[in-house]
Coordinates of C-alpha atoms in Angstrom, one line a residue:
M20 CA 82.6 35.0 -51.5
S21 CA 83.9 32.9 -54.2
W22 CA 81.7 32.6 -57.6
A23 CA 80.9 29.0 -56.7
A24 CA 79.4 30.2 -53.5
K25 CA 77.5 33.0 -54.8
R26 CA 76.1 30.8 -57.4
R27 CA 74.8 28.4 -55.1
A28 CA 73.4 31.2 -52.9
I29 CA 71.4 32.4 -56.0
Y30 CA 70.1 29.0 -56.6
L31 CA 68.9 28.5 -53.3
G32 CA 67.3 31.9 -53.7
G33 CA 65.6 31.1 -56.6
V34 CA 64.4 27.7 -55.2
T35 CA 63.2 29.6 -52.2
L36 CA 61.4 32.1 -54.1
F37 CA 59.6 29.2 -56.4
L38 CA 58.5 27.5 -53.2
F39 CA 57.1 30.8 -51.5
V40 CA 55.4 31.4 -54.8
V41 CA 53.9 27.9 -55.8
V42 CA 53.4 26.5 -52.4
G43 CA 53.4 29.6 -49.8
V44 CA 51.2 31.8 -51.3
P45 CA 48.2 29.1 -52.2
V46 CA 48.6 27.6 -48.5
F47 CA 48.3 31.0 -47.5
L48 CA 45.2 32.0 -49.5
L49 CA 43.7 28.9 -48.6
W50 CA 44.3 29.4 -44.7
Y51 CA 43.6 33.2 -45.0
E52 CA 40.0 34.7 -43.5
Q53 CA 39.0 37.9 -44.5
P54 CA 38.4 40.0 -41.4
T55 CA 34.5 40.5 -40.8
C56 CA 32.5 42.0 -38.0
F57 CA 31.8 38.5 -36.6
D58 CA 34.9 36.7 -36.4
G59 CA 35.3 37.5 -32.5
V60 CA 38.7 39.3 -33.2
Q61 CA 39.7 43.1 -32.6
N62 CA 40.7 43.9 -36.1
Q63 CA 40.2 46.2 -39.2
G64 CA 39.8 49.8 -36.9
E65 CA 37.2 48.1 -34.5
L66 CA 37.4 49.8 -30.9
S67 CA 36.5 46.5 -29.2
I68 CA 35.8 42.9 -30.6
D69 CA 33.5 43.3 -33.6
R70 CA 32.4 46.9 -32.3
G71 CA 33.3 49.9 -34.2
G72 CA 35.2 50.7 -37.4
P73 CA 33.2 49.4 -40.1
C74 CA 31.1 47.3 -37.8
A75 CA 27.4 48.3 -37.1
L76 CA 27.5 47.6 -33.7
L77 CA 29.1 50.2 -31.9
H78 CA 31.5 50.9 -28.8
E79 CA 29.9 52.4 -25.8
S80 CA 32.5 55.7 -26.5
Q81 CA 30.5 56.3 -29.9
V82 CA 27.2 57.1 -28.3
Q83 CA 25.9 59.0 -25.5
P84 CA 23.6 56.9 -22.8
E85 CA 19.7 56.7 -22.8
V86 CA 17.8 58.9 -20.5
V87 CA 14.7 57.2 -18.9
L88 CA 13.0 60.3 -18.3
W89 CA 10.1 59.0 -16.5
A90 CA 7.8 56.0 -15.6
R91 CA 4.2 56.0 -14.2
S92 CA 1.3 53.5 -14.1
F93 CA -2.6 54.5 -14.5
E94 CA -5.2 53.0 -13.3
V95 CA -7.5 52.0 -16.0
I96 CA -10.1 50.0 -13.6
P97 CA -9.9 48.7 -10.2
G98 CA -6.8 46.5 -9.8
V99 CA -5.5 47.2 -13.7
Y100 CA -3.3 49.4 -14.8
N101 CA -1.4 50.7 -17.7
A102 CA 2.4 51.1 -17.2
V103 CA 4.5 53.8 -19.5
A104 CA 8.0 55.0 -19.8
Y105 CA 9.7 57.7 -21.7
V106 CA 13.3 57.1 -23.0
S107 CA 15.2 59.5 -24.7
N108 CA 18.0 58.4 -27.5
P109 CA 20.1 61.7 -28.1
N110 CA 21.9 59.9 -30.8
F111 CA 21.1 60.8 -34.5
S112 CA 22.1 57.6 -36.2
A113 CA 22.4 55.0 -33.5
G114 CA 19.5 52.7 -31.9
V115 CA 18.8 49.7 -30.4
V116 CA 17.0 47.0 -32.2
A117 CA 15.9 44.6 -29.1
A118 CA 16.3 45.9 -25.5
P119 CA 14.8 43.7 -22.9
Y120 CA 13.2 45.8 -19.8
S121 CA 11.1 45.3 -16.9
F122 CA 8.5 47.5 -15.1
K123 CA 8.1 46.9 -11.6
L124 CA 5.1 48.7 -9.8
F125 CA 5.4 49.0 -5.7
D126 CA 2.9 50.2 -3.0
A127 CA 3.0 53.0 -0.7
E128 CA 5.0 50.4 1.6
N129 CA 7.8 49.9 -1.1
I130 CA 6.1 45.9 -1.4
L131 CA 6.4 45.0 -5.2
V132 CA 2.6 44.4 -6.2
A133 CA 3.5 43.6 -9.9
E134 CA 6.3 43.2 -12.4
R135 CA 6.1 43.0 -16.2
K136 CA 8.9 42.2 -18.4
G137 CA 9.3 42.9 -22.2
V138 CA 11.4 43.9 -25.1
T139 CA 11.4 47.0 -26.9
Y140 CA 13.5 48.9 -29.5
V141 CA 15.1 52.3 -29.1
I142 CA 14.6 54.7 -31.9
P143 CA 17.3 57.3 -33.0
N144 CA 17.1 60.7 -31.9
A145 CA 13.7 60.2 -30.2
I146 CA 11.7 59.3 -27.5
T147 CA 10.6 55.5 -27.2
S148 CA 7.2 55.3 -25.0
V149 CA 7.9 51.8 -23.8
F150 CA 4.2 50.6 -23.0
E151 CA 2.6 47.7 -21.0
G152 CA -1.1 47.4 -20.6
G153 CA -3.3 45.6 -18.6
V154 CA -0.8 44.8 -15.2
A155 CA -3.0 43.3 -12.6
T156 CA -2.1 44.5 -9.0
G157 CA -5.1 42.6 -7.1
N158 CA -5.9 44.8 -4.4
R159 CA -2.6 46.7 -3.8
V160 CA -2.5 50.3 -5.1
P161 CA 0.7 50.8 -6.9
A162 CA 2.3 54.3 -5.5
R163 CA 5.8 54.1 -7.5
T164 CA 6.9 52.8 -10.7
F165 CA 10.3 51.6 -11.5
F166 CA 11.6 50.8 -15.3
E167 CA 15.0 49.4 -16.0
F168 CA 16.7 47.9 -18.6
L169 CA 17.9 44.2 -18.2
S170 CA 21.1 44.3 -19.7
P171 CA 23.5 46.7 -21.3
L172 CA 22.0 48.3 -24.6
E173 CA 23.4 47.0 -28.0
W174 CA 23.9 50.4 -29.7
E175 CA 23.9 49.9 -33.7
R176 CA 24.3 52.5 -36.8
V177 CA 20.4 52.2 -38.0
D178 CA 18.2 54.7 -39.7
S179 CA 15.0 55.6 -38.0
P180 CA 11.9 53.5 -38.9
V181 CA 9.7 56.4 -38.2
K182 CA 11.1 59.0 -40.6
G183 CA 8.1 60.5 -42.4
L184 CA 5.5 59.8 -39.6
A185 CA 3.8 62.4 -38.2
V186 CA 0.8 63.5 -36.0
G187 CA -1.9 65.6 -37.5
D188 CA -5.4 66.7 -36.2
R189 CA -6.2 65.2 -32.5
E190 CA -9.3 66.0 -30.6
L191 CA -10.2 65.2 -27.2
T192 CA -13.9 64.9 -26.5
E193 CA -16.4 63.5 -23.6
E194 CA -13.8 64.5 -21.1
T195 CA -16.0 64.1 -18.3
S196 CA -17.5 60.9 -18.9
A197 CA -15.4 58.3 -21.0
P198 CA -12.8 60.5 -22.4
R199 CA -11.9 60.1 -26.1
I200 CA -8.9 61.0 -28.1
T201 CA -8.7 61.1 -32.0
A202 CA -5.7 61.7 -34.1
E203 CA -4.6 61.4 -37.6
I204 CA -1.0 59.5 -38.1
K205 CA 0.6 60.6 -41.3
N206 CA 2.9 58.9 -43.8
N207 CA 4.5 61.3 -45.5
S208 CA 7.7 59.3 -46.5
F209 CA 7.8 57.2 -49.8
S210 CA 7.7 53.8 -48.3
D211 CA 5.1 51.9 -46.2
I212 CA 6.1 51.7 -42.8
H213 CA 4.7 48.8 -40.9
N214 CA 3.5 47.4 -37.5
I215 CA 3.0 51.0 -35.9
E216 CA 2.7 51.6 -32.1
V217 CA 1.0 54.8 -31.3
V218 CA 0.9 55.8 -27.9
A219 CA -1.1 58.8 -26.5
T220 CA -0.2 60.1 -22.9
V221 CA -2.4 62.9 -21.0
F222 CA -0.7 65.7 -19.1
D223 CA -2.0 67.7 -16.8
E224 CA -1.8 71.4 -15.8
Q225 CA 1.6 70.5 -13.6
D226 CA 3.0 68.7 -16.9
T227 CA 2.4 65.5 -15.0
A228 CA 1.3 62.5 -16.8
I229 CA -2.3 61.3 -15.8
A230 CA -3.2 58.7 -18.4
S231 CA -1.9 57.0 -21.2
S232 CA -3.2 54.6 -23.8
R233 CA -2.0 52.5 -26.8
T234 CA -3.3 51.5 -30.5
A235 CA -1.6 50.2 -33.2
I236 CA -1.9 50.4 -37.3
E237 CA -0.4 47.1 -39.1
S238 CA 0.1 49.0 -42.3
L239 CA 0.5 53.0 -43.3
Q240 CA 1.2 53.4 -46.8
Q241 CA 3.2 55.5 -48.2
Q242 CA 2.0 59.4 -48.4
S243 CA -1.4 58.1 -46.8
S244 CA -2.8 59.0 -43.3
Q245 CA -5.0 57.0 -40.9
I246 CA -7.1 57.7 -37.8
V247 CA -6.6 56.3 -34.6
V248 CA -8.6 56.2 -31.5
F249 CA -8.0 56.1 -27.6
T250 CA -10.2 55.6 -25.0
W251 CA -11.0 55.5 -21.2
P252 CA -13.7 54.3 -19.3
R253 CA -13.1 56.9 -16.5
P254 CA -12.7 60.6 -16.6
F255 CA -9.1 61.8 -15.9
T256 CA -8.0 62.6 -12.6
G257 CA -6.8 66.2 -13.5
V258 CA -7.5 68.9 -15.6
V259 CA -5.8 67.9 -19.3
S260 CA -3.3 70.6 -20.2
R261 CA -1.6 68.8 -23.1
I262 CA -1.8 65.3 -25.2
E263 CA 1.4 64.0 -26.5
I264 CA 1.4 61.1 -29.3
V265 CA 4.0 59.2 -30.2
P266 CA 3.8 57.3 -33.2
Q267 CA 6.9 54.6 -33.6
A268 CA 7.7 50.9 -35.2
P269 CA 10.4 48.4 -35.1
F270 CA 13.0 48.2 -37.2
R271 CA 13.1 46.6 -40.7
E272 CA 14.5 43.4 -41.2

């Protein structure tokens, strides 16, 4: 290559580099969008679109599935039932903020007699007690209760909203007439916990749930406790072997 040709090449290279720095880089920066967990693109180490990697939403391969341990309905008064399901979440740092669900109550002839839909949360590394009260069945008697989530669960990295909640002393009285259970709910954490739902379930000698009820605590201050009360209008259908009380709360916004 002649000296003139080399000089032209150097000149053109310099012009190209100048245009790239002066024009190309600003244009790139103007149009470049930083990857996020909401851009609809699988990037930044995500396992699927906007799931996994640094994102709060988790890919299904990162979590163990929930397990519905049981679902039952309990007569409160003739034609009115409370429906309860126990959902176990084995994941220590993954939960579900909002999960649509359905309770379906069937009679002995497998005819649907009542359905109730709602939205619940699923707390990390715990059992979530999903409760629907006052389900009317008319003259039909439920023989089977079916619980299901209505869509795939959206698992997220979350902290438990009930860390520090504990159940203290509990007492069952008036078991042969109008049963009454009192229990102490403690907040041992250093944060106030709001919108607490407390579900009490009674089990017989065969460890079968025979009754359930729910109450609520609007707010429980840090390092404090509150007494909750559950009542039933009629005696239980079996001998009480144990009482399980589950305090739970929605995730903080």
